[in-house]
CSV table of C-alpha atoms in Angstrom, one decimal:
chain,number,residue,atom,x,y,z
A,1222,UNK,CA,-38.0,-0.7,49.7
A,1223,UNK,CA,-34.7,-0.5,48.3
A,1224,UNK,CA,-31.4,-0.6,50.2
A,1225,UNK,CA,-28.9,1.9,49.4
A,1226,UNK,CA,-25.0,0.8,50.6
A,1227,UNK,CA,-22.7,3.6,51.3
A,1228,UNK,CA,-21.3,3.1,48.1
A,1229,UNK,CA,-24.5,3.7,46.0
A,1230,UNK,CA,-25.1,6.7,48.4
A,1231,UNK,CA,-21.7,8.0,46.8
A,1232,UNK,CA,-22.1,6.8,43.5
A,1233,UNK,CA,-25.4,8.6,43.1
A,1234,UNK,CA,-24.1,12.0,44.7
A,1235,UNK,CA,-21.1,11.8,42.5
A,1236,UNK,CA,-23.2,11.5,39.5
A,1237,UNK,CA,-25.1,14.6,40.6
A,1238,UNK,CA,-22.2,16.6,41.1
A,1239,UNK,CA,-21.5,16.4,37.5
A,1240,UNK,CA,-24.5,18.6,37.4
A,1241,UNK,CA,-23.4,21.2,39.6
A,1242,UNK,CA,-19.7,21.7,38.1
A,1243,UNK,CA,-21.7,22.0,34.4
A,1244,UNK,CA,-24.3,24.6,36.2
A,1245,UNK,CA,-21.3,26.2,37.6
A,1246,UNK,CA,-19.3,26.2,34.3
A,1247,UNK,CA,-22.3,27.7,32.6
A,1248,UNK,CA,-22.8,30.5,35.2
A,1249,UNK,CA,-19.3,31.5,35.3
A,1250,UNK,CA,-18.9,31.5,31.6
A,1251,UNK,CA,-22.3,33.2,31.0
A,1252,UNK,CA,-21.6,35.8,34.0
A,1253,UNK,CA,-18.2,36.7,32.7
A,1254,UNK,CA,-19.4,37.4,29.4
A,1255,UNK,CA,-22.2,39.8,30.6
A,1256,UNK,CA,-20.1,40.9,33.2
A,1257,UNK,CA,-17.5,42.0,30.6
A,1258,UNK,CA,-20.1,44.0,28.8
A,1259,UNK,CA,-21.4,45.6,31.7
A,1260,UNK,CA,-17.9,46.4,32.9
A,1261,UNK,CA,-17.5,48.4,29.4
A,1262,UNK,CA,-20.9,49.9,30.1
A,1263,UNK,CA,-19.9,51.3,33.1
A,1264,UNK,CA,-16.5,52.7,32.0
A,1265,UNK,CA,-18.3,54.6,29.0
A,1266,UNK,CA,-18.8,58.2,29.3
A,1267,UNK,CA,-22.3,57.9,28.8
A,1268,UNK,CA,-23.9,58.8,32.0
A,1269,UNK,CA,-27.1,56.8,31.4
A,1270,UNK,CA,-25.1,53.4,30.7
A,1271,UNK,CA,-23.1,54.2,33.6
A,1272,UNK,CA,-26.3,54.6,35.8
A,1273,UNK,CA,-28.2,51.6,34.1
A,1274,UNK,CA,-25.4,49.5,35.2
A,1275,UNK,CA,-24.8,50.5,38.6
A,1276,UNK,CA,-28.5,50.1,39.0
A,1277,UNK,CA,-28.2,46.3,37.9
A,1278,UNK,CA,-25.1,45.9,39.9
A,1279,UNK,CA,-27.0,47.1,43.1
A,1280,UNK,CA,-30.0,45.2,42.4
A,1281,UNK,CA,-28.3,41.9,41.8
A,1282,UNK,CA,-26.3,42.4,45.1
A,1283,UNK,CA,-29.1,43.7,47.0
A,1284,UNK,CA,-31.1,40.7,46.5
A,1285,UNK,CA,-30.8,37.3,47.4
A,1286,UNK,CA,-30.0,34.7,45.1
A,1287,UNK,CA,-32.9,32.7,45.8
A,1288,UNK,CA,-35.3,35.4,45.1
A,1289,UNK,CA,-33.6,35.9,41.8
A,1290,UNK,CA,-34.1,32.4,41.0
A,1291,UNK,CA,-37.7,32.2,42.1
A,1292,UNK,CA,-38.9,35.4,40.3
A,1293,UNK,CA,-37.2,34.1,36.9
A,1294,UNK,CA,-38.6,30.6,37.0
A,1295,UNK,CA,-42.1,31.8,38.5
A,1296,UNK,CA,-42.1,34.6,36.7
A,1297,UNK,CA,-41.5,33.3,33.6
A,1298,UNK,CA,-44.3,30.7,34.2
A,1299,UNK,CA,-46.4,33.6,35.0
A,1300,UNK,CA,-46.0,35.0,31.6
A,1301,UNK,CA,-46.9,32.1,30.1
A,1302,UNK,CA,-43.5,31.0,29.4
A,1303,UNK,CA,-43.0,27.4,31.2
A,1304,UNK,CA,-39.3,27.1,31.4
A,1305,UNK,CA,-37.0,24.3,32.9
A,1306,UNK,CA,-35.3,24.3,36.1
A,1307,UNK,CA,-32.1,24.1,34.1
A,1308,UNK,CA,-32.7,27.1,32.1
A,1309,UNK,CA,-33.8,29.1,35.0
A,1310,UNK,CA,-31.0,28.4,37.2
A,1311,UNK,CA,-28.8,29.5,34.1
A,1312,UNK,CA,-30.2,32.4,33.7
A,1313,UNK,CA,-30.6,33.3,37.2
A,1314,UNK,CA,-26.7,32.4,38.2
A,1315,UNK,CA,-25.2,34.2,35.0
A,1316,UNK,CA,-27.0,37.4,36.0
A,1317,UNK,CA,-25.8,37.0,39.7
A,1318,UNK,CA,-22.5,36.4,38.6
A,1319,UNK,CA,-22.0,39.1,36.1
A,1320,UNK,CA,-22.8,41.9,38.8
A,1321,UNK,CA,-20.5,40.8,40.8
A,1322,UNK,CA,-17.7,39.9,38.4
A,1323,UNK,CA,-18.6,43.6,36.8
A,1324,UNK,CA,-17.9,45.2,40.2
A,1325,UNK,CA,-14.7,43.1,40.8
A,1326,UNK,CA,-13.4,43.9,37.4
A,1327,UNK,CA,-14.3,47.7,37.5
A,1328,UNK,CA,-12.5,47.7,40.9
A,1329,UNK,CA,-9.2,46.6,39.3
A,1330,UNK,CA,-9.4,48.8,36.3
A,1331,UNK,CA,-9.9,51.7,39.0
A,1332,UNK,CA,-6.9,50.2,40.9
A,1333,UNK,CA,-4.3,50.7,38.3
A,1334,UNK,CA,-2.7,54.0,39.3
A,1335,UNK,CA,-3.6,57.1,38.0
A,1336,UNK,CA,0.1,58.0,37.0
A,1337,UNK,CA,-0.4,55.4,34.3
A,1338,UNK,CA,-3.0,57.4,32.6
A,1339,UNK,CA,-0.9,60.6,32.6
A,1340,UNK,CA,2.3,58.9,31.6
A,1341,UNK,CA,0.3,57.3,28.6
A,1342,UNK,CA,-1.1,60.8,27.8
A,1343,UNK,CA,2.1,62.5,27.9
A,1344,UNK,CA,3.5,60.1,25.3
A,1345,UNK,CA,0.5,60.8,22.9
A,1346,UNK,CA,-1.4,57.3,23.6
A,1347,UNK,CA,-5.4,58.0,22.7
A,1348,UNK,CA,-7.9,56.2,25.3
A,1349,UNK,CA,-8.0,52.9,23.3
A,1350,UNK,CA,-4.3,52.7,23.1
A,1351,UNK,CA,-3.8,53.6,26.8
A,1352,UNK,CA,-6.4,50.8,27.5
A,1353,UNK,CA,-5.0,48.1,25.5
A,1354,UNK,CA,-1.4,48.4,26.4
A,1355,UNK,CA,-1.1,50.0,29.6
A,1356,UNK,CA,-4.3,49.6,31.5
A,1357,UNK,CA,-5.8,46.3,30.8
A,1358,UNK,CA,-2.9,44.3,31.1
A,1359,UNK,CA,-2.0,45.5,34.7
A,1360,UNK,CA,-5.7,45.3,35.2
A,1361,UNK,CA,-6.2,41.6,34.0
A,1362,UNK,CA,-3.2,40.6,36.3
A,1363,UNK,CA,-4.8,42.3,39.3
A,1364,UNK,CA,-8.5,40.6,38.4
A,1365,UNK,CA,-7.3,36.9,38.4
A,1366,UNK,CA,-7.2,36.3,42.2
A,1367,UNK,CA,-10.2,37.9,43.1
A,1368,UNK,CA,-12.1,36.3,39.9
A,1369,UNK,CA,-11.0,32.8,40.8
A,1370,UNK,CA,-11.9,33.5,44.6
A,1371,UNK,CA,-15.3,34.4,43.3
A,1372,UNK,CA,-15.9,31.2,41.4
A,1373,UNK,CA,-15.9,29.5,44.6
A,1374,UNK,CA,-19.2,31.7,45.6
A,1375,UNK,CA,-20.6,30.7,42.0
A,1376,UNK,CA,-20.1,27.0,43.0
A,1377,UNK,CA,-22.0,27.1,46.4
A,1378,UNK,CA,-24.7,29.4,45.0
A,1379,UNK,CA,-25.5,26.5,42.3
A,1380,UNK,CA,-27.0,24.8,45.6
A,1381,UNK,CA,-30.0,27.0,45.6
A,1382,UNK,CA,-31.1,25.7,42.3
A,1383,UNK,CA,-32.4,22.6,44.0
A,1384,UNK,CA,-35.1,24.6,45.3
A,1385,UNK,CA,-36.7,24.8,42.0
A,1386,UNK,CA,-36.4,21.0,41.6
A,1387,UNK,CA,-33.0,21.1,39.8
A,1388,UNK,CA,-31.3,17.8,40.7
A,1389,UNK,CA,-27.6,18.5,41.4
A,1390,UNK,CA,-25.7,17.8,44.6
A,1391,UNK,CA,-27.8,19.5,46.9
A,1392,UNK,CA,-31.1,18.0,45.4
A,1393,UNK,CA,-29.6,14.7,45.2
A,1394,UNK,CA,-28.6,14.5,48.5
A,1395,UNK,CA,-32.2,15.6,49.9
A,1396,UNK,CA,-33.7,13.0,47.6
A,1397,UNK,CA,-31.3,10.3,48.7
A,1398,UNK,CA,-32.0,11.5,52.7
A,1399,UNK,CA,-35.9,10.9,51.9
A,1400,UNK,CA,-35.2,7.3,50.8
A,1401,UNK,CA,-32.6,6.3,53.3
A,1402,UNK,CA,-33.2,8.5,56.5
A,1403,UNK,CA,-29.4,9.1,57.0
A,1404,UNK,CA,-29.2,12.6,57.0
A,1405,UNK,CA,-25.9,12.7,58.8
A,1406,UNK,CA,-23.9,10.6,56.6
A,1407,UNK,CA,-25.4,11.9,53.2
A,1408,UNK,CA,-24.9,15.8,54.0
A,1409,UNK,CA,-21.7,15.4,55.3
A,1410,UNK,CA,-20.7,13.3,51.9
A,1411,UNK,CA,-22.4,16.5,50.4
A,1412,UNK,CA,-20.5,19.0,52.1
A,1413,UNK,CA,-17.4,17.4,51.5
A,1414,UNK,CA,-17.7,16.9,47.8
A,1415,UNK,CA,-18.9,21.0,47.7
A,1416,UNK,CA,-15.4,21.6,49.6
A,1417,UNK,CA,-13.5,19.1,47.0
A,1418,UNK,CA,-14.3,21.5,44.5
A,1419,UNK,CA,-14.3,24.6,46.4
A,1420,UNK,CA,-11.0,24.3,48.2
A,1421,UNK,CA,-8.6,23.8,45.4
A,1422,UNK,CA,-9.8,27.1,43.8
A,1423,UNK,CA,-9.3,28.8,47.1
A,1424,UNK,CA,-5.7,27.3,47.1
A,1425,UNK,CA,-5.1,28.4,43.6
A,1426,UNK,CA,-6.5,31.9,44.2
A,1427,UNK,CA,-4.2,32.3,47.1
A,1428,UNK,CA,-1.4,31.1,45.0
A,1429,UNK,CA,-2.3,33.8,42.4
A,1430,UNK,CA,-2.4,36.3,44.9
A,1431,UNK,CA,1.0,35.6,46.2
A,1432,UNK,CA,2.2,35.4,43.2
A,1433,UNK,CA,1.2,39.0,42.2
A,1434,UNK,CA,2.3,40.1,45.3
A,1435,UNK,CA,5.9,38.6,44.5
A,1436,UNK,CA,6.0,40.4,40.9
A,1437,UNK,CA,5.6,43.7,42.8
A,1438,UNK,CA,2.4,44.9,41.3
A,1439,UNK,CA,0.7,45.7,44.5
B,825,UNK,CA,14.7,81.8,19.0
B,826,UNK,CA,11.6,81.4,21.3
B,827,UNK,CA,10.2,77.8,21.9
B,828,UNK,CA,7.6,78.2,24.5
B,829,UNK,CA,5.6,81.1,24.8
B,830,UNK,CA,3.1,81.4,27.7
B,831,UNK,CA,1.0,84.5,27.7
B,832,UNK,CA,-1.4,85.5,30.4
B,833,UNK,CA,-2.6,82.0,31.3
B,834,UNK,CA,-5.1,81.8,34.1
B,835,UNK,CA,-6.1,78.5,35.5
B,836,UNK,CA,-8.6,77.8,38.4
B,837,UNK,CA,-9.8,74.6,40.2
B,838,UNK,CA,-13.1,75.8,41.5
B,839,UNK,CA,-12.7,78.6,43.4
B,840,UNK,CA,-9.4,78.3,43.9
B,841,UNK,CA,-7.3,80.5,41.4
B,842,UNK,CA,-3.9,78.8,40.9
B,843,UNK,CA,-2.6,80.5,38.2
B,844,UNK,CA,-3.2,84.3,38.0
B,845,UNK,CA,-2.0,85.2,34.7
B,846,UNK,CA,1.5,83.6,33.7
B,847,UNK,CA,3.8,85.2,31.1
B,848,UNK,CA,6.8,83.3,30.3
B,849,UNK,CA,8.8,82.7,27.1
B,850,UNK,CA,11.4,79.9,26.9
B,851,UNK,CA,14.1,80.1,24.3
B,852,UNK,CA,15.4,77.0,22.3
B,853,UNK,CA,18.1,75.2,24.5
B,854,UNK,CA,17.4,77.3,27.5
B,855,UNK,CA,17.2,75.5,30.7
B,856,UNK,CA,14.5,77.3,33.4
B,857,UNK,CA,13.9,76.0,36.6
B,858,UNK,CA,10.7,76.9,38.5
B,859,UNK,CA,11.0,77.4,42.1
B,860,UNK,CA,8.7,78.4,44.8
B,861,UNK,CA,6.6,77.2,47.6
B,862,UNK,CA,4.3,74.4,47.5
B,863,UNK,CA,0.7,75.7,46.3
B,864,UNK,CA,2.2,78.2,44.5
B,865,UNK,CA,1.3,77.1,41.0
B,866,UNK,CA,4.6,75.6,39.8
B,867,UNK,CA,3.1,72.0,38.9
B,868,UNK,CA,0.2,73.2,37.4
B,869,UNK,CA,2.0,75.5,34.9
B,870,UNK,CA,4.0,72.6,34.1
B,871,UNK,CA,0.9,70.6,33.6
B,872,UNK,CA,-0.7,73.1,31.4
B,873,UNK,CA,2.3,73.0,29.1
B,874,UNK,CA,1.4,69.5,28.2
B,875,UNK,CA,-2.4,69.9,28.6
B,876,UNK,CA,-2.7,67.5,31.7
B,877,UNK,CA,-4.4,70.3,33.0
B,878,UNK,CA,-6.2,72.7,30.3
B,879,UNK,CA,-5.6,76.3,31.2
B,880,UNK,CA,-9.0,78.5,31.3
B,881,UNK,CA,-7.6,81.6,29.5
B,882,UNK,CA,-4.7,83.0,27.8
B,883,UNK,CA,-2.5,81.4,25.2
B,884,UNK,CA,0.0,78.8,25.2
B,885,UNK,CA,2.4,78.3,21.8
B,886,UNK,CA,5.3,75.7,21.5
B,887,UNK,CA,7.3,76.4,18.2
B,888,UNK,CA,4.7,78.6,17.1
B,889,UNK,CA,1.8,76.4,17.3
B,890,UNK,CA,-1.1,77.2,19.7
B,891,UNK,CA,-1.4,74.2,22.3
B,892,UNK,CA,-5.0,73.5,22.3
B,893,UNK,CA,-6.8,70.3,21.2
B,894,UNK,CA,-8.3,72.4,17.9
B,895,UNK,CA,-4.9,73.0,16.8
B,896,UNK,CA,-2.4,70.3,18.0
B,897,UNK,CA,-3.3,66.8,18.2
B,898,UNK,CA,-2.2,64.6,21.2
B,899,UNK,CA,0.4,62.7,18.8
B,900,UNK,CA,1.9,66.1,17.8
B,901,UNK,CA,2.1,67.3,21.2
B,902,UNK,CA,3.8,64.3,22.5
B,903,UNK,CA,6.4,64.9,19.7
B,904,UNK,CA,6.8,68.4,21.0
B,905,UNK,CA,6.8,68.1,24.8
B,906,UNK,CA,8.1,65.1,26.7
B,907,UNK,CA,7.5,65.0,30.5
B,908,UNK,CA,9.1,63.2,33.4
B,909,UNK,CA,7.0,62.6,36.6
B,910,UNK,CA,8.1,62.7,40.3
B,911,UNK,CA,6.8,59.3,40.5
B,912,UNK,CA,8.3,57.8,37.6
B,913,UNK,CA,5.3,56.1,36.0
B,914,UNK,CA,7.0,53.5,34.3
B,915,UNK,CA,4.7,50.7,32.9
B,916,UNK,CA,5.3,48.1,35.4
B,917,UNK,CA,4.4,45.3,33.5
B,918,UNK,CA,6.8,46.1,30.5
B,919,UNK,CA,10.4,45.8,30.3
B,920,UNK,CA,12.7,48.7,30.4
B,921,UNK,CA,13.1,48.3,26.3
B,922,UNK,CA,9.4,48.0,26.1
B,923,UNK,CA,8.6,51.0,28.1
B,924,UNK,CA,11.0,53.2,26.1
B,925,UNK,CA,9.5,51.7,22.5
B,926,UNK,CA,6.0,51.7,23.2
B,927,UNK,CA,4.9,55.0,22.2
B,928,UNK,CA,6.9,55.4,19.4
B,929,UNK,CA,5.8,52.4,17.8
B,930,UNK,CA,2.1,52.8,18.9
B,931,UNK,CA,1.9,56.6,18.9
B,932,UNK,CA,4.3,57.5,16.0
B,933,UNK,CA,3.8,54.1,14.0
B,934,UNK,CA,7.5,53.6,13.5
B,935,UNK,CA,9.2,50.3,12.7
B,936,UNK,CA,10.0,47.9,15.6
B,937,UNK,CA,13.9,47.5,14.4
B,938,UNK,CA,14.0,51.3,14.2
B,939,UNK,CA,12.7,52.1,17.6
B,940,UNK,CA,14.9,49.5,19.1
B,941,UNK,CA,17.8,51.0,18.0
B,942,UNK,CA,16.7,54.5,19.2
B,943,UNK,CA,15.9,52.7,22.5
B,944,UNK,CA,19.3,51.2,22.9
B,945,UNK,CA,20.5,54.9,21.9
B,946,UNK,CA,18.5,56.7,24.4
B,947,UNK,CA,19.1,54.0,27.6
B,948,UNK,CA,23.1,54.4,26.6
B,949,UNK,CA,22.7,58.3,27.2
B,950,UNK,CA,21.1,57.6,30.7
B,951,UNK,CA,23.5,55.0,31.7
B,952,UNK,CA,21.4,51.6,31.5
B,953,UNK,CA,22.1,50.1,28.1
B,954,UNK,CA,22.5,46.9,30.2
B,955,UNK,CA,18.9,47.1,31.7
B,956,UNK,CA,17.2,46.9,28.6
B,957,UNK,CA,15.3,43.6,29.4
B,958,UNK,CA,15.0,44.2,33.1
B,959,UNK,CA,11.5,45.2,34.6
B,960,UNK,CA,11.0,48.5,36.4
B,961,UNK,CA,10.5,46.4,39.9
B,962,UNK,CA,14.2,44.9,39.6
B,963,UNK,CA,15.5,48.6,39.4
B,964,UNK,CA,16.3,51.2,42.2
B,965,UNK,CA,14.4,54.5,42.1
B,966,UNK,CA,17.2,56.2,40.2
B,967,UNK,CA,17.3,54.0,37.5
B,968,UNK,CA,13.6,53.9,37.3
B,969,UNK,CA,13.6,57.6,37.0
B,970,UNK,CA,16.3,57.3,34.3
B,971,UNK,CA,14.3,55.0,32.4
B,972,UNK,CA,11.6,57.5,32.3
B,973,UNK,CA,13.7,60.1,31.0
B,974,UNK,CA,15.2,57.8,28.3
B,975,UNK,CA,11.2,56.8,27.5
B,976,UNK,CA,10.6,60.6,27.0
B,977,UNK,CA,13.3,61.1,24.6
B,978,UNK,CA,12.6,58.2,22.5
B,979,UNK,CA,9.5,60.7,21.4
B,980,UNK,CA,12.5,63.1,20.5
B,981,UNK,CA,10.4,66.0,22.0
B,982,UNK,CA,11.7,69.8,21.5
B,983,UNK,CA,11.3,70.6,25.1
B,984,UNK,CA,11.4,68.4,28.4
B,985,UNK,CA,9.3,69.1,31.5
B,986,UNK,CA,10.6,67.7,34.7
B,987,UNK,CA,8.2,67.8,37.6
B,988,UNK,CA,10.2,67.4,40.8
B,989,UNK,CA,12.0,64.4,39.3
B,990,UNK,CA,14.2,64.0,42.3
B,991,UNK,CA,11.7,64.4,45.2
B,992,UNK,CA,10.8,60.7,45.5
B,993,UNK,CA,14.4,59.5,45.5
B,994,UNK,CA,16.6,58.5,48.2
B,995,UNK,CA,19.1,61.2,48.7
B,996,UNK,CA,22.2,59.1,47.5
B,997,UNK,CA,20.0,58.5,44.0
B,998,UNK,CA,19.8,62.1,43.6
B,999,UNK,CA,22.9,62.9,41.9
B,1000,UNK,CA,22.7,60.3,39.1
B,1001,UNK,CA,19.5,61.7,37.8
B,1002,UNK,CA,20.7,65.2,38.1
B,1003,UNK,CA,24.0,64.3,36.1
B,1004,UNK,CA,21.5,63.0,33.6
B,1005,UNK,CA,19.4,66.2,33.4
B,1006,UNK,CA,23.0,68.0,33.1
B,1007,UNK,CA,24.3,66.0,30.3
B,1008,UNK,CA,20.9,66.8,28.3
B,1009,UNK,CA,21.1,70.9,29.0
B,1010,UNK,CA,24.6,70.5,27.8
B,1011,UNK,CA,23.5,68.8,24.6
B,1012,UNK,CA,21.0,71.7,23.9
B,1013,UNK,CA,17.9,70.1,25.1
B,1014,UNK,CA,15.5,72.7,26.2
B,1015,UNK,CA,14.4,71.8,30.1
B,1016,UNK,CA,11.8,73.4,32.2
B,1017,UNK,CA,12.0,71.6,35.4
B,1018,UNK,CA,10.2,72.4,38.9
B,1019,UNK,CA,12.8,71.7,41.4
B,1020,UNK,CA,13.5,71.8,45.2
B,1021,UNK,CA,17.1,71.1,44.2
B,1022,UNK,CA,18.4,74.7,44.6
B,1023,UNK,CA,22.2,73.9,43.9
B,1024,UNK,CA,21.1,72.3,40.7
B,1025,UNK,CA,19.0,75.1,39.7
B,1026,UNK,CA,22.0,77.5,40.6
B,1027,UNK,CA,24.4,75.2,38.6
B,1028,UNK,CA,22.7,74.2,35.7
B,1029,UNK,CA,19.9,76.7,35.1
B,1030,UNK,CA,20.5,79.6,32.6
B,1031,UNK,CA,17.1,81.4,34.4
B,1032,UNK,CA,15.6,80.8,37.7
B,1033,UNK,CA,11.8,81.6,37.8
B,1034,UNK,CA,10.3,82.2,41.2
B,1035,UNK,CA,6.4,81.6,41.8
B,1036,UNK,CA,4.6,83.0,44.5
B,1037,UNK,CA,0.7,82.6,44.9
B,1038,UNK,CA,-0.1,82.0,41.2
B,1039,UNK,CA,2.4,84.4,39.5
B,1040,UNK,CA,5.9,84.7,38.6
B,1041,UNK,CA,7.1,86.7,41.6
B,1042,UNK,CA,10.8,87.1,40.3
B,1043,UNK,CA,12.9,85.7,37.5
B,1044,UNK,CA,16.4,86.3,36.5
B,1045,UNK,CA,19.8,84.7,35.8
B,1046,UNK,CA,20.2,81.9,39.2
B,1047,UNK,CA,23.7,84.0,40.0
B,1048,UNK,CA,21.8,87.4,40.6
B,1049,UNK,CA,18.4,85.9,41.7
B,1050,UNK,CA,19.9,83.8,44.4
B,1051,UNK,CA,22.7,86.6,45.4
B,1052,UNK,CA,20.6,89.4,45.5
B,1053,UNK,CA,16.7,88.4,45.7
B,1054,UNK,CA,14.6,91.7,45.1
B,1055,UNK,CA,11.5,90.8,47.0
B,1056,UNK,CA,10.7,89.8,50.6
B,1057,UNK,CA,8.9,86.8,49.5
B,1058,UNK,CA,12.1,85.3,47.5
B,1059,UNK,CA,14.4,86.4,50.4
B,1060,UNK,CA,12.1,84.3,52.9
B,1061,UNK,CA,11.7,81.5,50.6
B,1062,UNK,CA,15.5,81.5,49.7
B,1063,UNK,CA,16.7,81.5,53.7
B,1064,UNK,CA,14.1,78.9,54.2
B,1065,UNK,CA,15.6,76.5,51.7
B,1066,UNK,CA,19.3,76.9,51.6
């Protein structure tokens, strides 16, 4: 049997953290892209597009992320497409993230005071001019703190990808534990590493929120 | 010369009839104050004049052009009618100068240099030329409202609508805004104001219109109207507010 020193464990966990970070980035970038598309679909005047988007958001917010992962991973296999854990996790996390970001961003757009629309209309601006010059810049500022805050949820969400066999931080911890039987040390380290990723983001979100508050936009 | 003509205008929100046939004509350069209890339809009438609310029936013309989507584009409407709101509605993410310049550049497609010159002029007129680069949040309520007036003026409208423009202000800031409006009136700007400032209505308006339950109940020169109200409703209103 191979002996693992503390440093071996830590080194392996740190190596696996790379994949957690990469998966988080994929989920966040993918989720933001799809989420942006969904936000505009939801804002459109087409009632069917609105309903479809609401249904999508409710569906992904109302089911556990783990079930979404399972359905995509095993669903694809059942339909004859064997997909990697990588791909399944990327798709599931992207869809999950997009549903939440769509909701966050819609809220930010609606949070811009109605009077801003009236003032723009009275000045002769059309819908797109108003969006571009008045509403979006304000909504963007409002959206940064909750968006950064939500990225913490995405990072923690990647832990579920371990269940379909994707070797990221949590899965690496489980594997190391199987070899060393030192669960407390290992999972304490795993938790610390997640915390090291998430805590700076939480602080940053709080800082942004304070900055926004000081700017008098709330 | 008649600038604004309102002919038998009706407006209902669901079952609630807010305007029950309004007839009003305002001459070029005239200052008309609309008074009345809350719920009497004053603000709705004003909002119909720039189509923030679409009237159900009747006709509104401005400078002999019908006011509806078919005959007047939003751009054209904004060049005819300016509006100042009770809650200022300045764009908080833009400086005072940018607030004033935005619509002339974006809507009228004017050159930046020309618009900035106009912006300096209108801000000078409201006494805020030194605040060009300030953000709205750095200004007092009275200053913000004066910026809102300057922003409306920059579009060079033919008529200005003022919807209770001093109601959100601290009492000591009301005067500076009213003085700006007085200057505009003296320069010949056509003004239609919904107001609770009875002394302002009396001193500055050429005509006072009293609205009651969706109709124009009484109108006339401010001196006569306030001194000798003809109807019981106006008598009651005047005794309540003065």
